[in-house]
Amino acid sequence: MAGTKTLLSVEAIVKDYSMPSGNPVRVLDEVSFGVQEGEFLTILGPSGSGKSTLLRIIAGLVEPSAGRVCYLNEPLTGVNPHVAMVFQSFALFPWLTVQENVELGLKSQGLATRERQERALRVIDMIGLDGFEGAYPKELSGGMRQRVGFARALVVEPDVLLMDEPFSALDVLTAENLRRDLLELWLERRIPTKAVLIVTHSIEEAVYMGDRAIILSREPARVISQVPILLPHWREREDVRFVRLVDQIYQTLTARPATADSVFARRRPTPVPPVRAGSLTGMIELLDDLGGSTDLYRLGDELNMDLEDLLPIVEAVEMLGLGRVREGDVALTDSGRAFAQASVLARKELFRDTALANVPALAHIRHELERHPQQRVGAETFLGLFERYYSPEDSRSQMETLIDWGRYAELLAYDQETDQVYLEAENQELESQTPSP
Ligand code: ADP
Ligand code: MG
């Protein structure tokens, strides 16, 4: 049910805390992501990674050291009026009844007493606390207390519901009941909430409830991966696709794959020149025709091209290890020569090998597609990674070039309609193995 309108965006948030020693410690490092309207987003990270800090920054309760939070593209200052928060520790006032605790959420809204009472009673009823309006927190079980926590957040009808590990202080069965009840309210649209953002350290909880999981590293927290969770509700934990997703996320959280994820996690990936595979192959053929090496100016003359247009092509040839530029001369490498002389199919193979070896971002996309249960990933997932280092336009251009190269090499396929990249052959194999949603 997620749409394409970004409600809330977290933009390059940094948080440094100063330690008793006086040294600053970075807890959050350029954390960025968007929350779409209609989306149930989960944030996963090891404990102590900064999840609560991040949620408090979104709620406007803690100020970031750098970066900003926007609501419908408007930067927020102070307390965020569009959100309400559910805490792990329930945070109820022991001297107030259930109803009074819930009404407290409405205190600042300047409503008449009567309306406040009516709204509180409606939510108390909806969340399954009917009959407990006059009870005090100490008379309630943990599960019932957390229901009060939910009611207090929902009574203000926030656009975005923020939850900080709301089930982790409950026993297994109680937690499961409450998850189901909340998910039902959300899926059946019985609450006007436009988006949900839940922080958790439980992978299963994220895969059970969410539309997407954002995975944070620790010390400092960075977004290391974003995993779309496309399984239809209600989800079965025994479902092979469920298990596979949990497994995939587990690996991302625990391991630090040497190649793929670190391409984006640690530094800006080398930009690929915006050159189509067709121009690349044409250039290599021409160089071969010219004896394998030539002067850049002569090449420009031959092609009737300005150096400005020529250079990106030469750069791409060089990046792929198919050519080399030295003092104004461009020469094919052995691989470049082999490529020029190969058949159409053999060329694709050569291109595939050299692209995977020399273009880490493309290797990353391929790797992610292989790991994905449906072997299909929205281009936006990768765009999000590029956008940590490049402008949205440059990110799109990077993605277009990589898709073009990937298609030529038959490393991936692209569906323009859904803006998804996918694996063709493997995808068919997968469909015959697993039941379709
Ligand atoms: P999580 O919710 O993922 O467990 P937190 O956001 O609570 O993580 O904390 C992240 C890190 O920031 C921890 O190392 C914690 O000790 C530190 N931290 C949190 N709040 C403060 C604070 N007010 N002052 C100093 N350090 C803090
Ligand atoms: Mg926490």
Coordinates of C-alpha atoms and ligand atoms in Angstrom, one line a residue:
M1 CA 0.0 0.0 0.0
A2 CA 3.0 2.3 0.0
G3 CA 2.7 5.2 -2.4
T4 CA 5.3 7.4 -3.9
K5 CA 4.7 10.6 -1.9
T6 CA 7.4 11.2 0.6
L7 CA 5.9 12.2 3.9
L8 CA 8.9 12.5 6.1
S9 CA 12.6 12.6 5.0
V10 CA 15.6 12.2 7.2
E11 CA 18.5 14.0 5.5
A12 CA 22.1 13.3 6.3
I13 CA 21.5 13.2 10.1
V14 CA 24.6 13.3 12.2
K15 CA 24.6 13.0 16.0
D16 CA 27.7 13.4 18.1
Y17 CA 27.5 13.0 21.9
S18 CA 30.3 14.3 24.1
M19 CA 31.7 11.7 26.4
P20 CA 32.6 12.4 30.0
S21 CA 36.2 12.5 28.8
G22 CA 35.1 15.5 26.7
N23 CA 35.7 13.6 23.4
P24 CA 32.8 13.6 21.0
V25 CA 31.5 10.2 19.9
R26 CA 29.6 9.9 16.6
V27 CA 26.5 7.9 17.1
L28 CA 24.7 8.6 13.8
D29 CA 26.7 9.3 10.6
E30 CA 24.8 10.8 7.7
V31 CA 21.7 8.7 8.1
S32 CA 19.3 9.4 5.2
F33 CA 16.0 7.8 4.1
G34 CA 12.4 8.8 3.3
V35 CA 9.1 7.6 4.7
Q36 CA 6.5 7.2 2.0
E37 CA 2.8 7.8 2.5
G38 CA 1.1 4.4 3.2
E39 CA 4.4 2.8 4.2
F40 CA 5.1 0.7 7.3
L41 CA 8.8 1.2 7.6
T42 CA 11.1 -0.7 10.0
I43 CA 14.5 0.3 11.2
L44 CA 16.8 -2.5 12.3
G45 CA 20.1 -2.2 14.1
P46 CA 22.1 -3.8 16.8
S47 CA 21.4 -2.5 20.3
G48 CA 23.3 0.6 21.1
S49 CA 23.6 1.5 17.5
G50 CA 21.6 4.8 17.9
K51 CA 18.0 3.7 16.9
S52 CA 16.4 5.5 19.9
T53 CA 18.5 8.6 19.2
L54 CA 17.4 8.6 15.6
L55 CA 13.7 8.3 16.6
R56 CA 14.0 11.1 19.1
I57 CA 15.6 13.3 16.4
I58 CA 12.7 12.6 14.1
A59 CA 10.3 13.4 16.9
G60 CA 12.2 16.7 17.5
L61 CA 13.0 15.7 21.1
V62 CA 16.7 15.7 20.4
E63 CA 18.6 18.1 18.1
P64 CA 20.9 16.6 15.5
S65 CA 24.5 17.7 15.2
A66 CA 24.0 18.1 11.4
G67 CA 21.4 17.3 8.8
R68 CA 17.7 17.8 9.0
V69 CA 14.3 16.2 9.1
C70 CA 11.7 17.4 6.7
Y71 CA 7.9 16.9 6.6
L72 CA 6.5 17.2 3.1
N73 CA 9.8 18.8 2.1
E74 CA 9.6 21.5 4.8
P75 CA 12.4 21.4 7.3
L76 CA 11.2 20.9 10.9
T77 CA 12.4 22.8 13.9
G78 CA 11.5 21.9 17.5
V79 CA 9.0 19.2 18.4
N80 CA 7.5 17.5 15.4
P81 CA 3.8 18.0 15.5
H82 CA 3.1 15.3 12.9
V83 CA 4.2 12.3 14.9
A84 CA 3.4 10.5 18.1
M85 CA 5.6 8.1 19.8
V86 CA 5.2 4.7 21.6
F87 CA 8.0 3.9 24.0
Q88 CA 9.4 0.5 25.0
S89 CA 9.0 1.3 28.6
F90 CA 5.3 2.3 28.3
A91 CA 6.0 5.6 30.2
L92 CA 2.6 5.8 31.9
F93 CA 1.8 8.0 34.9
P94 CA 1.1 5.7 37.7
W95 CA -1.2 8.1 39.5
L96 CA -3.5 8.6 36.5
T97 CA -6.1 6.1 35.3
V98 CA -6.1 4.5 31.9
Q99 CA -8.4 7.2 30.5
E100 CA -6.5 10.0 32.1
N101 CA -3.2 8.7 30.7
V102 CA -4.8 8.5 27.2
E103 CA -6.3 12.0 27.5
L104 CA -3.0 13.4 28.4
G105 CA -2.0 13.0 24.7
L106 CA -4.7 15.5 23.9
K107 CA -3.9 18.1 26.6
S108 CA -1.9 20.4 24.4
Q109 CA -4.6 20.4 21.7
G110 CA -6.9 22.8 23.4
L111 CA -10.0 20.5 23.1
A112 CA -13.1 20.8 25.3
T113 CA -13.1 18.3 28.1
R114 CA -16.0 16.5 26.6
E115 CA -14.4 16.0 23.2
R116 CA -11.2 14.9 24.9
Q117 CA -13.1 12.3 26.9
E118 CA -15.0 11.0 23.9
R119 CA -11.9 10.7 21.7
A120 CA -10.0 8.9 24.5
L121 CA -12.9 6.4 25.0
R122 CA -13.1 5.7 21.3
V123 CA -9.4 4.8 21.1
I124 CA -9.5 2.9 24.4
D125 CA -12.3 0.8 22.9
M126 CA -10.5 0.3 19.5
I127 CA -7.2 -0.8 21.2
G128 CA -9.0 -3.5 23.3
L129 CA -9.0 -1.7 26.7
D130 CA -12.8 -1.4 27.0
G131 CA -13.8 -1.8 30.6
F132 CA -10.4 -0.7 32.0
E133 CA -10.9 3.1 31.6
G134 CA -10.8 3.6 35.4
A135 CA -8.0 1.2 36.2
Y136 CA -4.5 2.4 37.3
P137 CA -1.4 1.2 35.4
K138 CA -0.3 -1.0 38.4
E139 CA -3.5 -3.1 38.0
L140 CA -2.7 -3.9 34.4
S141 CA -0.5 -6.6 32.8
G142 CA 2.4 -5.5 30.7
G143 CA 0.5 -6.1 27.5
M144 CA -2.4 -4.0 28.7
R145 CA -0.1 -1.2 29.8
Q146 CA 1.5 -1.1 26.4
R147 CA -2.0 -0.9 24.9
V148 CA -2.4 2.3 26.9
G149 CA 0.9 3.4 25.4
F150 CA -0.6 2.8 21.9
A151 CA -3.9 4.5 22.8
R152 CA -2.1 7.6 24.0
A153 CA -0.2 7.9 20.8
L154 CA -3.1 7.1 18.5
V155 CA -5.6 9.4 20.2
V156 CA -3.8 12.4 18.7
E157 CA -4.3 10.9 15.2
P158 CA -0.7 11.5 14.2
D159 CA 0.3 11.3 10.5
V160 CA 3.3 9.2 11.4
L161 CA 3.3 6.8 14.3
L162 CA 6.8 6.3 15.7
M163 CA 7.5 3.2 17.9
D164 CA 10.7 2.5 19.7
E165 CA 10.9 -1.3 20.3
P166 CA 7.3 -1.3 21.6
F167 CA 7.0 -5.1 21.9
S168 CA 10.4 -6.0 23.4
A169 CA 9.4 -5.6 27.0
L170 CA 6.6 -8.1 26.6
D171 CA 6.5 -11.8 26.8
V172 CA 6.4 -13.7 23.4
L173 CA 2.6 -14.4 23.3
T174 CA 1.6 -11.0 24.5
A175 CA 3.9 -9.3 22.0
E176 CA 2.5 -11.4 19.2
N177 CA -1.1 -10.5 20.1
L178 CA -0.3 -6.8 20.2
R179 CA 1.6 -7.0 16.9
R180 CA -1.4 -8.6 15.2
D181 CA -3.9 -6.1 16.7
L182 CA -1.8 -3.2 15.6
L183 CA -1.2 -4.6 12.2
E184 CA -4.9 -5.2 11.8
L185 CA -5.8 -1.6 12.7
W186 CA -3.2 -0.4 10.1
L187 CA -4.0 -2.8 7.3
E188 CA -7.8 -2.3 7.6
R189 CA -7.2 1.4 7.8
R190 CA -9.1 1.8 11.0
I191 CA -6.6 4.4 12.1
P192 CA -6.0 7.6 10.1
T193 CA -2.2 7.2 10.4
K194 CA -0.4 7.7 7.1
A195 CA 2.8 6.0 7.9
V196 CA 4.4 3.9 10.6
L197 CA 8.0 3.9 11.6
I198 CA 9.1 1.2 14.0
V199 CA 12.5 0.7 15.5
T200 CA 13.3 -2.9 16.4
H201 CA 16.2 -5.2 16.9
S202 CA 14.1 -8.2 15.9
I203 CA 14.5 -9.2 12.3
E204 CA 11.4 -11.4 12.4
E205 CA 9.3 -8.5 13.7
A206 CA 10.5 -6.4 10.8
V207 CA 9.8 -9.0 8.2
Y208 CA 6.4 -9.9 9.8
M209 CA 5.1 -6.3 9.9
G210 CA 7.0 -4.0 7.5
D211 CA 7.0 -3.0 3.9
R212 CA 10.7 -2.1 4.0
A213 CA 13.6 -2.6 6.4
I214 CA 16.3 0.0 6.8
I215 CA 19.4 -1.7 8.3
L216 CA 21.8 0.3 10.4
S217 CA 25.4 -0.5 11.2
R218 CA 26.8 0.4 14.6
E219 CA 29.5 2.7 15.8
P220 CA 28.5 4.9 14.1
A221 CA 25.1 4.0 12.7
R222 CA 24.9 4.3 8.9
V223 CA 22.3 2.9 6.5
I224 CA 24.0 -0.2 5.3
S225 CA 21.1 -1.7 3.4
Q226 CA 17.4 -1.1 2.6
V227 CA 15.4 -4.3 2.0
P228 CA 11.9 -4.1 0.4
I229 CA 9.6 -6.7 2.0
L230 CA 7.0 -7.5 -0.6
L231 CA 5.3 -10.5 0.9
P232 CA 1.6 -10.1 1.2
H233 CA -0.1 -10.0 4.6
W234 CA -0.7 -12.0 6.7
R235 CA 2.7 -13.4 6.7
E236 CA 3.6 -16.9 7.8
R237 CA 6.9 -17.3 9.7
E238 CA 7.3 -20.8 8.2
D239 CA 7.0 -19.5 4.6
V240 CA 10.2 -20.2 2.7
R241 CA 10.2 -16.6 1.4
F242 CA 9.8 -15.3 5.0
V243 CA 12.7 -17.5 6.2
R244 CA 14.9 -16.4 3.3
L245 CA 14.3 -12.7 4.0
V246 CA 15.1 -13.1 7.6
D247 CA 18.2 -14.9 6.6
Q248 CA 19.2 -12.3 4.1
I249 CA 18.8 -9.5 6.7
Y250 CA 20.6 -11.5 9.3
Q251 CA 23.6 -11.8 7.1
T252 CA 23.6 -8.1 6.3
L253 CA 23.3 -7.2 9.9
T254 CA 26.1 -9.5 11.1
A255 CA 28.5 -9.9 8.3
R256 CA 30.3 -7.1 6.6
P257 CA 30.6 -8.4 3.1
A258 CA 34.0 -7.5 1.8
T259 CA 32.9 -6.3 -1.6
A260 CA 29.3 -5.4 -2.1
D261 CA 27.9 -3.5 0.8
S262 CA 31.1 -1.7 1.6
V263 CA 31.1 -0.2 -1.9
F264 CA 28.5 2.2 -0.6
A265 CA 29.0 1.9 3.2
R266 CA 32.4 3.4 3.4
R267 CA 33.1 5.7 0.6
R268 CA 31.7 7.2 -2.5
P269 CA 31.7 4.7 -5.4
T270 CA 33.8 5.8 -8.4
P271 CA 31.4 7.5 -10.8
V272 CA 30.8 5.8 -14.1
P273 CA 31.0 8.1 -17.2
P274 CA 27.5 8.5 -18.7
V275 CA 28.3 6.4 -21.8
R276 CA 26.0 3.8 -23.5
A277 CA 27.4 0.3 -24.1
G278 CA 26.8 0.9 -27.8
S279 CA 29.2 3.9 -27.8
L280 CA 31.8 1.8 -25.9
T281 CA 31.7 -1.1 -28.3
G282 CA 31.9 1.4 -31.3
M283 CA 34.9 3.1 -29.8
I284 CA 36.7 -0.2 -29.2
E285 CA 36.0 -1.3 -32.8
L286 CA 37.3 1.9 -34.2
L287 CA 40.5 1.7 -32.1
D288 CA 41.0 -1.8 -33.4
D289 CA 40.5 -0.6 -37.0
L290 CA 43.1 2.1 -36.3
G291 CA 45.7 -0.5 -35.4
G292 CA 44.9 -0.7 -31.6
S293 CA 46.2 2.7 -30.6
T294 CA 45.9 6.3 -31.7
D295 CA 46.2 9.9 -30.7
L296 CA 43.1 11.4 -28.9
Y297 CA 43.0 14.3 -31.4
R298 CA 43.0 12.0 -34.4
L299 CA 40.2 10.0 -32.7
G300 CA 38.2 13.2 -32.3
D301 CA 38.7 14.0 -36.0
E302 CA 37.8 10.4 -37.1
L303 CA 34.6 10.6 -35.1
N304 CA 34.0 14.3 -35.7
M305 CA 33.6 14.7 -32.0
D306 CA 34.8 17.3 -29.5
L307 CA 37.2 16.2 -26.9
E308 CA 34.6 17.0 -24.3
D309 CA 32.2 14.3 -25.7
L310 CA 35.0 11.9 -26.5
L311 CA 36.7 11.8 -23.1
P312 CA 33.8 10.2 -21.2
I313 CA 33.9 7.3 -23.7
V314 CA 37.6 6.9 -23.4
E315 CA 37.3 7.1 -19.7
A316 CA 34.7 4.3 -19.7
V317 CA 36.9 2.1 -21.9
E318 CA 39.7 2.7 -19.5
M319 CA 37.6 2.1 -16.4
L320 CA 36.6 -1.3 -17.9
G321 CA 40.2 -2.3 -18.4
L322 CA 39.7 -2.4 -22.2
G323 CA 41.9 0.5 -23.0
R324 CA 44.6 2.8 -21.6
V325 CA 45.4 6.5 -22.0
R326 CA 49.0 7.6 -21.9
E327 CA 50.2 11.1 -22.8
G328 CA 47.4 11.8 -25.2
D329 CA 47.4 8.4 -26.8
V330 CA 44.7 5.9 -26.3
A331 CA 45.5 2.2 -26.8
L332 CA 43.5 -1.0 -26.5
T333 CA 44.7 -3.5 -23.8
D334 CA 44.9 -7.2 -24.5
S335 CA 41.4 -7.5 -23.2
G336 CA 40.3 -4.7 -25.4
R337 CA 41.8 -6.3 -28.5
A338 CA 40.2 -9.6 -27.6
F339 CA 36.9 -7.9 -27.2
A340 CA 37.1 -6.2 -30.6
Q341 CA 37.8 -9.5 -32.3
A342 CA 35.2 -11.6 -30.4
S343 CA 31.8 -12.7 -31.6
V344 CA 28.7 -10.9 -30.3
L345 CA 28.1 -13.5 -27.6
A346 CA 31.8 -13.7 -26.5
R347 CA 31.9 -9.9 -26.3
K348 CA 29.0 -10.0 -23.8
E349 CA 30.9 -12.5 -21.7
L350 CA 34.1 -10.5 -21.8
F351 CA 32.2 -7.3 -20.9
R352 CA 30.4 -9.1 -18.1
D353 CA 33.6 -10.3 -16.5
T354 CA 35.4 -7.0 -16.8
A355 CA 32.5 -5.0 -15.6
L356 CA 32.0 -7.1 -12.5
A357 CA 35.7 -6.9 -11.8
N358 CA 36.1 -3.1 -12.4
V359 CA 32.8 -1.5 -11.6
P360 CA 32.0 -2.2 -7.9
A361 CA 28.6 -0.5 -8.0
L362 CA 27.5 -2.8 -10.8
A363 CA 28.8 -5.9 -8.9
H364 CA 26.9 -4.6 -5.9
I365 CA 23.6 -4.4 -7.8
R366 CA 24.1 -7.9 -9.3
H367 CA 25.0 -9.3 -5.8
E368 CA 21.9 -7.7 -4.3
L369 CA 19.7 -9.2 -7.0
E370 CA 21.1 -12.6 -6.4
R371 CA 20.4 -12.3 -2.7
H372 CA 16.9 -11.0 -3.1
P373 CA 14.1 -13.6 -2.7
Q374 CA 12.3 -12.4 -5.8
Q375 CA 15.6 -11.4 -7.5
R376 CA 13.9 -8.1 -8.2
V377 CA 14.8 -4.8 -6.6
G378 CA 13.4 -1.3 -7.2
A379 CA 15.9 1.0 -8.7
E380 CA 15.1 3.4 -5.9
T381 CA 16.9 1.1 -3.5
F382 CA 20.1 1.6 -5.3
L383 CA 19.4 5.3 -6.0
G384 CA 19.2 5.7 -2.3
L385 CA 22.7 4.4 -2.0
F386 CA 24.0 6.8 -4.6
E387 CA 22.2 9.7 -3.1
R388 CA 24.4 9.4 0.0
Y389 CA 27.2 10.7 -2.2
Y390 CA 25.6 12.3 -5.3
S391 CA 22.8 14.6 -6.2
P392 CA 19.5 13.0 -7.2
E393 CA 20.1 13.8 -10.9
D394 CA 23.6 12.4 -10.8
S395 CA 22.4 9.4 -9.0
R396 CA 19.8 8.7 -11.6
S397 CA 22.3 9.2 -14.4
Q398 CA 24.7 6.7 -12.6
M399 CA 21.9 4.2 -12.3
E400 CA 20.9 4.6 -16.0
T401 CA 24.4 4.0 -17.1
L402 CA 24.8 0.9 -14.9
I403 CA 21.5 -0.5 -16.1
D404 CA 22.5 0.0 -19.7
W405 CA 25.9 -1.7 -19.1
G406 CA 24.2 -4.4 -17.0
R407 CA 21.6 -5.1 -19.8
Y408 CA 24.3 -5.2 -22.5
A409 CA 26.3 -7.7 -20.4
E410 CA 23.1 -9.6 -19.5
L411 CA 23.9 -9.2 -15.9
L412 CA 20.4 -7.8 -15.2
A413 CA 17.2 -6.9 -16.8
Y414 CA 15.2 -3.7 -16.2
D415 CA 11.4 -3.2 -16.1
Q416 CA 10.7 0.4 -17.0
E417 CA 7.1 0.3 -15.9
T418 CA 7.9 -0.7 -12.3
D419 CA 11.4 0.9 -12.3
Q420 CA 12.8 -2.4 -11.1
V421 CA 15.9 -4.3 -12.0
Y422 CA 15.8 -8.1 -11.9
L423 CA 17.5 -11.3 -12.9
E424 CA 15.8 -12.9 -15.9
A425 CA 16.7 -16.6 -16.0
E426 CA 17.0 -17.1 -12.3
N427 CA 13.7 -15.4 -11.8
Q428 CA 11.9 -17.9 -13.9
E429 CA 13.6 -20.7 -12.1
L430 CA 12.6 -19.3 -8.8
E431 CA 8.9 -19.0 -9.8
S432 CA 8.8 -22.6 -10.6
Q433 CA 10.2 -23.5 -7.2
T434 CA 8.2 -21.4 -4.9
P435 CA 4.5 -20.6 -4.8
S436 CA 3.7 -17.2 -6.1
P437 CA 2.3 -14.6 -3.7
Ligands
ADP1 P1 19.7 2.0 20.5 O1 18.4 2.6 20.7 O2 20.0 1.6 19.1 O3 20.0 0.9 21.5 P2 20.7 4.6 21.5 O4 20.2 5.6 20.6 O5 19.9 4.5 22.8 O6 20.8 3.2 20.8 O7 22.2 4.9 21.9 C1 23.2 5.0 21.0 C2 24.5 5.3 21.7 O8 24.5 6.7 22.1 C3 24.9 4.5 22.9 O9 26.2 4.2 22.9 C4 24.5 5.4 24.0 O10 25.3 5.1 25.1 C5 24.8 6.8 23.5 N1 23.9 7.8 24.0 C6 22.5 7.8 23.9 N2 22.0 8.9 24.5 C7 23.1 9.6 25.0 C8 23.3 10.9 25.7 N3 22.3 11.6 26.0 N4 24.6 11.3 26.0 C9 25.6 10.5 25.7 N5 25.5 9.3 25.0 C10 24.3 8.9 24.7
MG2 MG 16.9 2.0 22.0

